[in-house]
Amino acid sequence: MDLLRSLPIGLYLEQPFTWMHHLDSRVKMFWLTSFLIAPLLANPFCRLGLSSLLIIITLTARIPWRVWRQQMGWLLMIACFAFLMTATFPDGMAIEHQIRLPQEFSLPQPTDYRYVIWSGGPVTITRRSLDLAIRISTTLFTLVYSSSLFLLTTAPEEITAGLESLIKPLRRLNVPVTEILLTLTLSLRFIPLVLEEVQNLARSIRTRAINWKKLGLNRSLQVWLMVAEKLLENLLLRAEQIASAMTVRGFTSPNEHQVEWHQLRIRWCDWLALASLLVFWGVRLTWGWKI
């Protein structure tokens, strides 16, 4: 099992170079923030529309099937599972009513409104449980997948450069912007190293063909504690090597060394994406409010 291929969440896709890669990182940050904020106080149709829009963006970007299948497949499965569980569970509105008039004197309902949408045996789906199911599943999918899609199509250097451009005014308040962004860049670059170390330790355990049943619970826990200790030791060693490499190259402080993260340029496609964002918020503010 290759963790670098089976768990691509948070990793940058270098090839193929899609139209999303061409967009400026600041524009993609605005879109990401919009996807994170738009589900708030939104109606079910708007929430379903946001999830569908993310899927359409993925398909139009022509991201390879092997990549978005691994990223979206499990997430869709979890979202559908959350939807089914929430829709079929009791909605918490356990209100019992008693008809005051005899059954023969009860008047017909003026509309076809029904609170219980479907009922069969122990399973009952109501309007409240269905609304709750849509809210939970779509929010889970939108928040996780929009962030994953942003990291998939944006290099760490572009993210750093975009954030530096956006939070540059905080320097007037003596906020260490460059140090924060350097830490963020190193953290993003450190994710593949963590996956590589976990993969190497998993392979080393598998090649030893350990019989876990004979070891028992206590010895198995001891083995996993040793593995966790070795993983932490390897990660600290990698961090020390990165720090030594930066020191050897003369990098002592971001304030004393000019750090060129990425050259930001606004192209025509970025202006088109910003115009589409205005249309997106126009539709959201007009028809997307919760009823």
PDB file of C-alpha atoms in Angstrom:
ATOM      1  CA  MET A   1       0.000   0.000   0.000  1.00  0.00           C
ATOM      2  CA  ASP A   2       1.420   3.373  -1.050  1.00  0.00           C
ATOM      3  CA  LEU A   3       0.117   6.079   1.276  1.00  0.00           C
ATOM      4  CA  LEU A   4       1.376   8.794  -1.013  1.00  0.00           C
ATOM      5  CA  ARG A   5      -1.026   7.492  -3.685  1.00  0.00           C
ATOM      6  CA  SER A   6      -3.897   6.113  -1.607  1.00  0.00           C
ATOM      7  CA  LEU A   7      -4.155   9.163   0.680  1.00  0.00           C
ATOM      8  CA  PRO A   8      -3.638  12.177  -1.586  1.00  0.00           C
ATOM      9  CA  ILE A   9      -5.648  14.546   0.623  1.00  0.00           C
ATOM     10  CA  GLY A  10      -3.605  17.652   1.279  1.00  0.00           C
ATOM     11  CA  LEU A  11      -1.041  16.861  -1.430  1.00  0.00           C
ATOM     12  CA  TYR A  12      -0.378  19.028  -4.468  1.00  0.00           C
ATOM     13  CA  LEU A  13      -1.113  17.597  -7.923  1.00  0.00           C
ATOM     14  CA  GLU A  14       1.683  18.701 -10.236  1.00  0.00           C
ATOM     15  CA  GLN A  15       0.469  16.934 -13.397  1.00  0.00           C
ATOM     16  CA  PRO A  16      -1.731  17.429 -15.305  1.00  0.00           C
ATOM     17  CA  PHE A  17      -1.793  21.232 -15.159  1.00  0.00           C
ATOM     18  CA  THR A  18      -5.522  22.055 -15.154  1.00  0.00           C
ATOM     19  CA  TRP A  19      -7.288  25.395 -15.530  1.00  0.00           C
ATOM     20  CA  MET A  20      -7.565  25.554 -11.749  1.00  0.00           C
ATOM     21  CA  HIS A  21      -3.776  25.551 -11.509  1.00  0.00           C
ATOM     22  CA  HIS A  22      -3.676  28.688 -13.671  1.00  0.00           C
ATOM     23  CA  LEU A  23      -5.841  30.684 -11.267  1.00  0.00           C
ATOM     24  CA  ASP A  24      -4.181  33.030  -8.803  1.00  0.00           C
ATOM     25  CA  SER A  25      -3.997  31.631  -5.284  1.00  0.00           C
ATOM     26  CA  ARG A  26      -5.766  34.678  -3.849  1.00  0.00           C
ATOM     27  CA  VAL A  27      -8.736  34.131  -6.159  1.00  0.00           C
ATOM     28  CA  LYS A  28      -8.918  30.492  -5.105  1.00  0.00           C
ATOM     29  CA  MET A  29      -8.782  31.581  -1.456  1.00  0.00           C
ATOM     30  CA  PHE A  30     -11.784  33.833  -2.033  1.00  0.00           C
ATOM     31  CA  TRP A  31     -13.664  30.931  -3.602  1.00  0.00           C
ATOM     32  CA  LEU A  32     -12.637  28.586  -0.775  1.00  0.00           C
ATOM     33  CA  THR A  33     -13.827  31.087   1.829  1.00  0.00           C
ATOM     34  CA  SER A  34     -17.109  31.405  -0.061  1.00  0.00           C
ATOM     35  CA  PHE A  35     -17.648  27.640  -0.010  1.00  0.00           C
ATOM     36  CA  LEU A  36     -16.917  27.594   3.726  1.00  0.00           C
ATOM     37  CA  ILE A  37     -19.316  30.462   4.518  1.00  0.00           C
ATOM     38  CA  ALA A  38     -22.128  29.856   2.009  1.00  0.00           C
ATOM     39  CA  PRO A  39     -23.654  26.816   3.819  1.00  0.00           C
ATOM     40  CA  LEU A  40     -24.423  28.980   6.876  1.00  0.00           C
ATOM     41  CA  LEU A  41     -28.174  29.659   7.145  1.00  0.00           C
ATOM     42  CA  ALA A  42     -28.697  28.126   3.696  1.00  0.00           C
ATOM     43  CA  ASN A  43     -31.733  26.144   2.599  1.00  0.00           C
ATOM     44  CA  PRO A  44     -31.442  22.474   1.532  1.00  0.00           C
ATOM     45  CA  PHE A  45     -31.546  23.320  -2.182  1.00  0.00           C
ATOM     46  CA  CYS A  46     -28.622  25.715  -1.789  1.00  0.00           C
ATOM     47  CA  ARG A  47     -26.612  23.133   0.142  1.00  0.00           C
ATOM     48  CA  LEU A  48     -27.221  20.503  -2.527  1.00  0.00           C
ATOM     49  CA  GLY A  49     -26.286  23.057  -5.171  1.00  0.00           C
ATOM     50  CA  LEU A  50     -22.948  23.771  -3.471  1.00  0.00           C
ATOM     51  CA  SER A  51     -22.064  20.074  -3.410  1.00  0.00           C
ATOM     52  CA  SER A  52     -23.085  19.695  -7.044  1.00  0.00           C
ATOM     53  CA  LEU A  53     -21.028  22.757  -8.006  1.00  0.00           C
ATOM     54  CA  LEU A  54     -17.919  21.231  -6.440  1.00  0.00           C
ATOM     55  CA  ILE A  55     -18.443  18.027  -8.419  1.00  0.00           C
ATOM     56  CA  ILE A  56     -18.961  20.011 -11.645  1.00  0.00           C
ATOM     57  CA  ILE A  57     -15.756  22.009 -11.013  1.00  0.00           C
ATOM     58  CA  THR A  58     -13.843  18.759 -10.503  1.00  0.00           C
ATOM     59  CA  LEU A  59     -15.192  17.276 -13.729  1.00  0.00           C
ATOM     60  CA  THR A  60     -14.543  20.402 -15.821  1.00  0.00           C
ATOM     61  CA  ALA A  61     -10.999  20.680 -14.474  1.00  0.00           C
ATOM     62  CA  ARG A  62     -10.315  17.204 -15.909  1.00  0.00           C
ATOM     63  CA  ILE A  63      -8.552  16.022 -12.799  1.00  0.00           C
ATOM     64  CA  PRO A  64      -7.459  12.385 -13.309  1.00  0.00           C
ATOM     65  CA  TRP A  65      -9.948   9.753 -12.259  1.00  0.00           C
ATOM     66  CA  ARG A  66      -7.461   8.009  -9.987  1.00  0.00           C
ATOM     67  CA  VAL A  67      -7.016  11.219  -7.974  1.00  0.00           C
ATOM     68  CA  TRP A  68     -10.520  12.512  -7.463  1.00  0.00           C
ATOM     69  CA  ARG A  69     -11.901   8.996  -7.066  1.00  0.00           C
ATOM     70  CA  GLN A  70      -9.696   8.545  -4.011  1.00  0.00           C
ATOM     71  CA  GLN A  71     -10.452  12.006  -2.678  1.00  0.00           C
ATOM     72  CA  MET A  72     -14.171  12.166  -3.421  1.00  0.00           C
ATOM     73  CA  GLY A  73     -15.119   8.493  -3.265  1.00  0.00           C
ATOM     74  CA  TRP A  74     -14.656   7.890   0.449  1.00  0.00           C
ATOM     75  CA  LEU A  75     -15.996  11.332   1.293  1.00  0.00           C
ATOM     76  CA  LEU A  76     -19.175  10.731  -0.712  1.00  0.00           C
ATOM     77  CA  MET A  77     -19.574   7.364   0.975  1.00  0.00           C
ATOM     78  CA  ILE A  78     -19.253   8.938   4.430  1.00  0.00           C
ATOM     79  CA  ALA A  79     -21.645  11.758   3.487  1.00  0.00           C
ATOM     80  CA  CYS A  80     -24.241   9.275   2.163  1.00  0.00           C
ATOM     81  CA  PHE A  81     -23.873   7.176   5.300  1.00  0.00           C
ATOM     82  CA  ALA A  82     -24.416  10.267   7.468  1.00  0.00           C
ATOM     83  CA  PHE A  83     -27.446  11.167   5.350  1.00  0.00           C
ATOM     84  CA  LEU A  84     -29.068   7.740   5.746  1.00  0.00           C
ATOM     85  CA  MET A  85     -28.390   7.580   9.481  1.00  0.00           C
ATOM     86  CA  THR A  86     -29.741  11.079  10.174  1.00  0.00           C
ATOM     87  CA  ALA A  87     -32.778  10.673   7.926  1.00  0.00           C
ATOM     88  CA  THR A  88     -33.894   7.385   9.482  1.00  0.00           C
ATOM     89  CA  PHE A  89     -33.117   8.191  13.110  1.00  0.00           C
ATOM     90  CA  PRO A  90     -35.743   9.862  15.337  1.00  0.00           C
ATOM     91  CA  ASP A  91     -35.897  13.590  14.704  1.00  0.00           C
ATOM     92  CA  GLY A  92     -36.409  14.555  18.336  1.00  0.00           C
ATOM     93  CA  MET A  93     -39.917  15.933  17.739  1.00  0.00           C
ATOM     94  CA  ALA A  94     -41.716  13.242  19.737  1.00  0.00           C
ATOM     95  CA  ILE A  95     -45.010  15.111  20.010  1.00  0.00           C
ATOM     96  CA  GLU A  96     -48.178  13.137  20.519  1.00  0.00           C
ATOM     97  CA  HIS A  97     -51.546  14.717  19.806  1.00  0.00           C
ATOM     98  CA  GLN A  98     -55.057  13.572  20.509  1.00  0.00           C
ATOM     99  CA  ILE A  99     -58.002  14.226  18.205  1.00  0.00           C
ATOM    100  CA  ARG A 100     -60.607  16.205  20.115  1.00  0.00           C
ATOM    101  CA  LEU A 101     -63.474  15.396  17.789  1.00  0.00           C
ATOM    102  CA  PRO A 102     -64.584  11.863  17.003  1.00  0.00           C
ATOM    103  CA  GLN A 103     -63.129  10.321  13.903  1.00  0.00           C
ATOM    104  CA  GLU A 104     -66.369  10.660  11.971  1.00  0.00           C
ATOM    105  CA  PHE A 105     -66.473  14.416  12.611  1.00  0.00           C
ATOM    106  CA  SER A 106     -62.841  15.146  11.660  1.00  0.00           C
ATOM    107  CA  LEU A 107     -62.529  17.663   8.854  1.00  0.00           C
ATOM    108  CA  PRO A 108     -60.386  17.030   5.754  1.00  0.00           C
ATOM    109  CA  GLN A 109     -57.039  18.792   5.559  1.00  0.00           C
ATOM    110  CA  PRO A 110     -57.008  21.907   3.345  1.00  0.00           C
ATOM    111  CA  THR A 111     -53.577  21.054   1.868  1.00  0.00           C
ATOM    112  CA  ASP A 112     -51.554  17.937   1.094  1.00  0.00           C
ATOM    113  CA  TYR A 113     -48.903  18.834   3.673  1.00  0.00           C
ATOM    114  CA  ARG A 114     -47.580  15.858   5.648  1.00  0.00           C
ATOM    115  CA  TYR A 115     -44.957  15.997   8.360  1.00  0.00           C
ATOM    116  CA  VAL A 116     -44.148  12.280   7.989  1.00  0.00           C
ATOM    117  CA  ILE A 117     -42.767  11.805   4.488  1.00  0.00           C
ATOM    118  CA  TRP A 118     -42.356   8.042   4.581  1.00  0.00           C
ATOM    119  CA  SER A 119     -42.988   5.397   7.199  1.00  0.00           C
ATOM    120  CA  GLY A 120     -42.341   1.696   6.978  1.00  0.00           C
ATOM    121  CA  GLY A 121     -41.919  -0.541   9.993  1.00  0.00           C
ATOM    122  CA  PRO A 122     -39.420   0.917  12.466  1.00  0.00           C
ATOM    123  CA  VAL A 123     -38.092   3.435   9.925  1.00  0.00           C
ATOM    124  CA  THR A 124     -39.757   6.831   9.723  1.00  0.00           C
ATOM    125  CA  ILE A 125     -38.554   9.778   7.660  1.00  0.00           C
ATOM    126  CA  THR A 126     -39.967  13.156   8.601  1.00  0.00           C
ATOM    127  CA  ARG A 127     -39.462  16.611   7.182  1.00  0.00           C
ATOM    128  CA  ARG A 128     -37.211  17.583  10.057  1.00  0.00           C
ATOM    129  CA  SER A 129     -35.033  14.444   9.847  1.00  0.00           C
ATOM    130  CA  LEU A 130     -34.688  14.864   6.061  1.00  0.00           C
ATOM    131  CA  ASP A 131     -33.705  18.518   6.441  1.00  0.00           C
ATOM    132  CA  LEU A 132     -31.199  17.586   9.150  1.00  0.00           C
ATOM    133  CA  ALA A 133     -29.753  14.790   6.985  1.00  0.00           C
ATOM    134  CA  ILE A 134     -29.242  17.119   4.021  1.00  0.00           C
ATOM    135  CA  ARG A 135     -27.685  19.746   6.285  1.00  0.00           C
ATOM    136  CA  ILE A 136     -25.174  17.383   7.904  1.00  0.00           C
ATOM    137  CA  SER A 137     -24.144  15.419   4.809  1.00  0.00           C
ATOM    138  CA  THR A 138     -23.769  18.413   2.483  1.00  0.00           C
ATOM    139  CA  THR A 139     -21.898  20.464   5.080  1.00  0.00           C
ATOM    140  CA  LEU A 140     -19.471  17.602   5.677  1.00  0.00           C
ATOM    141  CA  PHE A 141     -18.871  17.132   1.958  1.00  0.00           C
ATOM    142  CA  THR A 142     -18.606  20.859   1.120  1.00  0.00           C
ATOM    143  CA  LEU A 143     -16.209  21.817   3.908  1.00  0.00           C
ATOM    144  CA  VAL A 144     -13.845  18.871   3.512  1.00  0.00           C
ATOM    145  CA  TYR A 145     -13.803  18.550  -0.268  1.00  0.00           C
ATOM    146  CA  SER A 146     -13.496  22.283  -1.031  1.00  0.00           C
ATOM    147  CA  SER A 147     -10.405  22.473   1.194  1.00  0.00           C
ATOM    148  CA  SER A 148      -9.009  19.294  -0.372  1.00  0.00           C
ATOM    149  CA  LEU A 149      -9.601  20.608  -3.902  1.00  0.00           C
ATOM    150  CA  PHE A 150      -7.847  23.863  -3.011  1.00  0.00           C
ATOM    151  CA  LEU A 151      -4.760  22.053  -1.722  1.00  0.00           C
ATOM    152  CA  LEU A 152      -4.846  19.700  -4.702  1.00  0.00           C
ATOM    153  CA  THR A 153      -4.565  22.505  -7.273  1.00  0.00           C
ATOM    154  CA  THR A 154      -2.482  25.066  -5.354  1.00  0.00           C
ATOM    155  CA  ALA A 155       1.225  24.683  -4.616  1.00  0.00           C
ATOM    156  CA  PRO A 156       2.398  25.454  -1.053  1.00  0.00           C
ATOM    157  CA  GLU A 157       4.473  28.377  -2.347  1.00  0.00           C
ATOM    158  CA  GLU A 158       1.415  29.865  -4.028  1.00  0.00           C
ATOM    159  CA  ILE A 159      -0.602  29.519  -0.823  1.00  0.00           C
ATOM    160  CA  THR A 160       2.156  31.234   1.129  1.00  0.00           C
ATOM    161  CA  ALA A 161       2.485  34.061  -1.377  1.00  0.00           C
ATOM    162  CA  GLY A 162      -1.265  34.599  -1.495  1.00  0.00           C
ATOM    163  CA  LEU A 163      -1.600  34.690   2.280  1.00  0.00           C
ATOM    164  CA  GLU A 164       1.344  37.071   2.569  1.00  0.00           C
ATOM    165  CA  SER A 165      -0.299  39.424   0.092  1.00  0.00           C
ATOM    166  CA  LEU A 166      -3.633  39.319   1.918  1.00  0.00           C
ATOM    167  CA  ILE A 167      -2.378  39.708   5.504  1.00  0.00           C
ATOM    168  CA  LYS A 168       0.454  42.129   4.731  1.00  0.00           C
ATOM    169  CA  PRO A 169      -1.358  45.018   6.515  1.00  0.00           C
ATOM    170  CA  LEU A 170      -0.968  43.125   9.807  1.00  0.00           C
ATOM    171  CA  ARG A 171       2.723  44.030   9.799  1.00  0.00           C
ATOM    172  CA  ARG A 172       1.710  47.488  10.992  1.00  0.00           C
ATOM    173  CA  LEU A 173       0.483  45.804  14.174  1.00  0.00           C
ATOM    174  CA  ASN A 174       3.909  44.100  14.636  1.00  0.00           C
ATOM    175  CA  VAL A 175       2.525  40.704  13.631  1.00  0.00           C
ATOM    176  CA  PRO A 176       5.359  38.376  12.435  1.00  0.00           C
ATOM    177  CA  VAL A 177       3.740  37.684   9.057  1.00  0.00           C
ATOM    178  CA  THR A 178       6.850  36.259   7.370  1.00  0.00           C
ATOM    179  CA  GLU A 179       7.618  33.882  10.241  1.00  0.00           C
ATOM    180  CA  ILE A 180       4.033  32.608  10.302  1.00  0.00           C
ATOM    181  CA  LEU A 181       4.027  31.983   6.555  1.00  0.00           C
ATOM    182  CA  LEU A 182       7.408  30.263   6.669  1.00  0.00           C
ATOM    183  CA  THR A 183       6.052  27.919   9.334  1.00  0.00           C
ATOM    184  CA  LEU A 184       2.983  27.255   7.187  1.00  0.00           C
ATOM    185  CA  THR A 185       5.097  26.470   4.130  1.00  0.00           C
ATOM    186  CA  LEU A 186       7.316  24.060   6.039  1.00  0.00           C
ATOM    187  CA  SER A 187       4.224  22.393   7.514  1.00  0.00           C
ATOM    188  CA  LEU A 188       2.691  21.839   4.085  1.00  0.00           C
ATOM    189  CA  ARG A 189       5.962  20.471   2.761  1.00  0.00           C
ATOM    190  CA  PHE A 190       6.242  18.203   5.802  1.00  0.00           C
ATOM    191  CA  ILE A 191       2.987  16.327   5.082  1.00  0.00           C
ATOM    192  CA  PRO A 192       4.526  14.005   2.425  1.00  0.00           C
ATOM    193  CA  LEU A 193       7.420  13.250   4.774  1.00  0.00           C
ATOM    194  CA  VAL A 194       5.002  12.175   7.506  1.00  0.00           C
ATOM    195  CA  LEU A 195       3.153   9.885   5.077  1.00  0.00           C
ATOM    196  CA  GLU A 196       6.449   8.442   3.872  1.00  0.00           C
ATOM    197  CA  GLU A 197       7.580   7.602   7.417  1.00  0.00           C
ATOM    198  CA  VAL A 198       4.224   6.008   8.261  1.00  0.00           C
ATOM    199  CA  GLN A 199       4.405   4.008   5.041  1.00  0.00           C
ATOM    200  CA  ASN A 200       7.928   2.760   5.778  1.00  0.00           C
ATOM    201  CA  LEU A 201       6.999   1.684   9.312  1.00  0.00           C
ATOM    202  CA  ALA A 202       3.845  -0.069   8.063  1.00  0.00           C
ATOM    203  CA  ARG A 203       5.883  -1.975   5.472  1.00  0.00           C
ATOM    204  CA  SER A 204       8.496  -2.962   8.042  1.00  0.00           C
ATOM    205  CA  ILE A 205       5.814  -4.400  10.335  1.00  0.00           C
ATOM    206  CA  ARG A 206       4.108  -6.241   7.481  1.00  0.00           C
ATOM    207  CA  THR A 207       7.369  -7.855   6.269  1.00  0.00           C
ATOM    208  CA  ARG A 208       8.009  -9.282   9.737  1.00  0.00           C
ATOM    209  CA  ALA A 209       4.723 -11.244   9.595  1.00  0.00           C
ATOM    210  CA  ILE A 210       3.876 -10.682  13.255  1.00  0.00           C
ATOM    211  CA  ASN A 211       1.288 -13.054  14.704  1.00  0.00           C
ATOM    212  CA  TRP A 212      -0.861 -10.610  16.657  1.00  0.00           C
ATOM    213  CA  LYS A 213      -3.060 -13.335  18.153  1.00  0.00           C
ATOM    214  CA  LYS A 214      -0.118 -14.977  19.892  1.00  0.00           C
ATOM    215  CA  LEU A 215       1.208 -11.669  21.170  1.00  0.00           C
ATOM    216  CA  GLY A 216      -1.946 -10.800  23.043  1.00  0.00           C
ATOM    217  CA  LEU A 217      -3.301  -7.383  23.888  1.00  0.00           C
ATOM    218  CA  ASN A 218      -0.501  -6.162  26.173  1.00  0.00           C
ATOM    219  CA  ARG A 219       2.362  -7.101  23.862  1.00  0.00           C
ATOM    220  CA  SER A 220       0.511  -5.750  20.838  1.00  0.00           C
ATOM    221  CA  LEU A 221       0.139  -2.416  22.616  1.00  0.00           C
ATOM    222  CA  GLN A 222       3.848  -2.469  23.408  1.00  0.00           C
ATOM    223  CA  VAL A 223       4.669  -3.036  19.749  1.00  0.00           C
ATOM    224  CA  TRP A 224       2.469  -0.146  18.631  1.00  0.00           C
ATOM    225  CA  LEU A 225       3.975   2.112  21.302  1.00  0.00           C
ATOM    226  CA  MET A 226       7.434   1.246  19.964  1.00  0.00           C
ATOM    227  CA  VAL A 227       6.245   2.037  16.432  1.00  0.00           C
ATOM    228  CA  ALA A 228       4.801   5.390  17.556  1.00  0.00           C
ATOM    229  CA  GLU A 229       8.037   6.216  19.371  1.00  0.00           C
ATOM    230  CA  LYS A 230      10.071   5.344  16.272  1.00  0.00           C
ATOM    231  CA  LEU A 231       7.761   7.454  14.098  1.00  0.00           C
ATOM    232  CA  LEU A 232       8.161  10.468  16.370  1.00  0.00           C
ATOM    233  CA  GLU A 233      11.936   9.962  16.446  1.00  0.00           C
ATOM    234  CA  ASN A 234      12.125   9.823  12.632  1.00  0.00           C
ATOM    235  CA  LEU A 235       9.970  12.932  12.227  1.00  0.00           C
ATOM    236  CA  LEU A 236      12.081  14.894  14.678  1.00  0.00           C
ATOM    237  CA  LEU A 237      15.186  13.738  12.801  1.00  0.00           C
ATOM    238  CA  ARG A 238      13.686  14.964   9.504  1.00  0.00           C
ATOM    239  CA  ALA A 239      12.832  18.314  11.097  1.00  0.00           C
ATOM    240  CA  GLU A 240      16.383  18.644  12.410  1.00  0.00           C
ATOM    241  CA  GLN A 241      17.788  17.871   8.952  1.00  0.00           C
ATOM    242  CA  ILE A 242      15.596  20.572   7.387  1.00  0.00           C
ATOM    243  CA  ALA A 243      16.723  23.094  10.012  1.00  0.00           C
ATOM    244  CA  SER A 244      20.385  22.177   9.453  1.00  0.00           C
ATOM    245  CA  ALA A 245      19.996  22.529   5.671  1.00  0.00           C
ATOM    246  CA  MET A 246      18.490  26.008   6.081  1.00  0.00           C
ATOM    247  CA  THR A 247      21.257  27.056   8.478  1.00  0.00           C
ATOM    248  CA  VAL A 248      24.015  25.803   6.155  1.00  0.00           C
ATOM    249  CA  ARG A 249      22.533  27.857   3.308  1.00  0.00           C
ATOM    250  CA  GLY A 250      22.764  30.959   5.470  1.00  0.00           C
ATOM    251  CA  PHE A 251      19.102  31.255   6.378  1.00  0.00           C
ATOM    252  CA  THR A 252      18.887  32.496   9.965  1.00  0.00           C
ATOM    253  CA  SER A 253      15.808  34.734  10.019  1.00  0.00           C
ATOM    254  CA  PRO A 254      13.103  35.662   7.477  1.00  0.00           C
ATOM    255  CA  ASN A 255      13.547  39.313   8.390  1.00  0.00           C
ATOM    256  CA  GLU A 256      17.215  39.226   7.332  1.00  0.00           C
ATOM    257  CA  HIS A 257      16.648  37.202   4.165  1.00  0.00           C
ATOM    258  CA  GLN A 258      14.223  38.096   1.428  1.00  0.00           C
ATOM    259  CA  VAL A 259      11.952  35.139   0.826  1.00  0.00           C
ATOM    260  CA  GLU A 260      10.434  34.996  -2.660  1.00  0.00           C
ATOM    261  CA  TRP A 261       7.553  32.575  -2.293  1.00  0.00           C
ATOM    262  CA  HIS A 262       5.852  32.955  -5.651  1.00  0.00           C
ATOM    263  CA  GLN A 263       5.257  35.656  -8.242  1.00  0.00           C
ATOM    264  CA  LEU A 264       1.590  36.608  -8.152  1.00  0.00           C
ATOM    265  CA  ARG A 265      -0.102  37.836 -11.318  1.00  0.00           C
ATOM    266  CA  ILE A 266      -3.759  38.528 -12.045  1.00  0.00           C
ATOM    267  CA  ARG A 267      -4.711  37.244 -15.518  1.00  0.00           C
ATOM    268  CA  TRP A 268      -7.934  37.398 -17.496  1.00  0.00           C
ATOM    269  CA  CYS A 269      -9.015  34.022 -16.143  1.00  0.00           C
ATOM    270  CA  ASP A 270      -8.683  35.388 -12.605  1.00  0.00           C
ATOM    271  CA  TRP A 271     -10.970  38.323 -13.444  1.00  0.00           C
ATOM    272  CA  LEU A 272     -13.446  35.858 -14.932  1.00  0.00           C
ATOM    273  CA  ALA A 273     -13.316  33.780 -11.749  1.00  0.00           C
ATOM    274  CA  LEU A 274     -13.918  36.899  -9.627  1.00  0.00           C
ATOM    275  CA  ALA A 275     -16.889  37.858 -11.797  1.00  0.00           C
ATOM    276  CA  SER A 276     -18.260  34.329 -11.388  1.00  0.00           C
ATOM    277  CA  LEU A 277     -17.814  34.710  -7.630  1.00  0.00           C
ATOM    278  CA  LEU A 278     -19.991  37.830  -7.677  1.00  0.00           C
ATOM    279  CA  VAL A 279     -22.664  35.892  -9.569  1.00  0.00           C
ATOM    280  CA  PHE A 280     -22.300  33.058  -7.047  1.00  0.00           C
ATOM    281  CA  TRP A 281     -22.952  35.361  -4.093  1.00  0.00           C
ATOM    282  CA  GLY A 282     -25.767  37.108  -5.926  1.00  0.00           C
ATOM    283  CA  VAL A 283     -27.580  33.793  -6.343  1.00  0.00           C
ATOM    284  CA  ARG A 284     -26.746  32.757  -2.772  1.00  0.00           C
ATOM    285  CA  LEU A 285     -28.059  35.987  -1.195  1.00  0.00           C
ATOM    286  CA  THR A 286     -31.178  36.014  -3.367  1.00  0.00           C
ATOM    287  CA  TRP A 287     -32.444  32.427  -3.269  1.00  0.00           C
ATOM    288  CA  GLY A 288     -30.190  30.601  -0.814  1.00  0.00           C
ATOM    289  CA  TRP A 289     -31.588  31.648   2.552  1.00  0.00           C
ATOM    290  CA  LYS A 290     -33.097  29.069   4.869  1.00  0.00           C
ATOM    291  CA  ILE A 291     -36.861  29.007   4.631  1.00  0.00           C
TER     292      ILE A 291
END
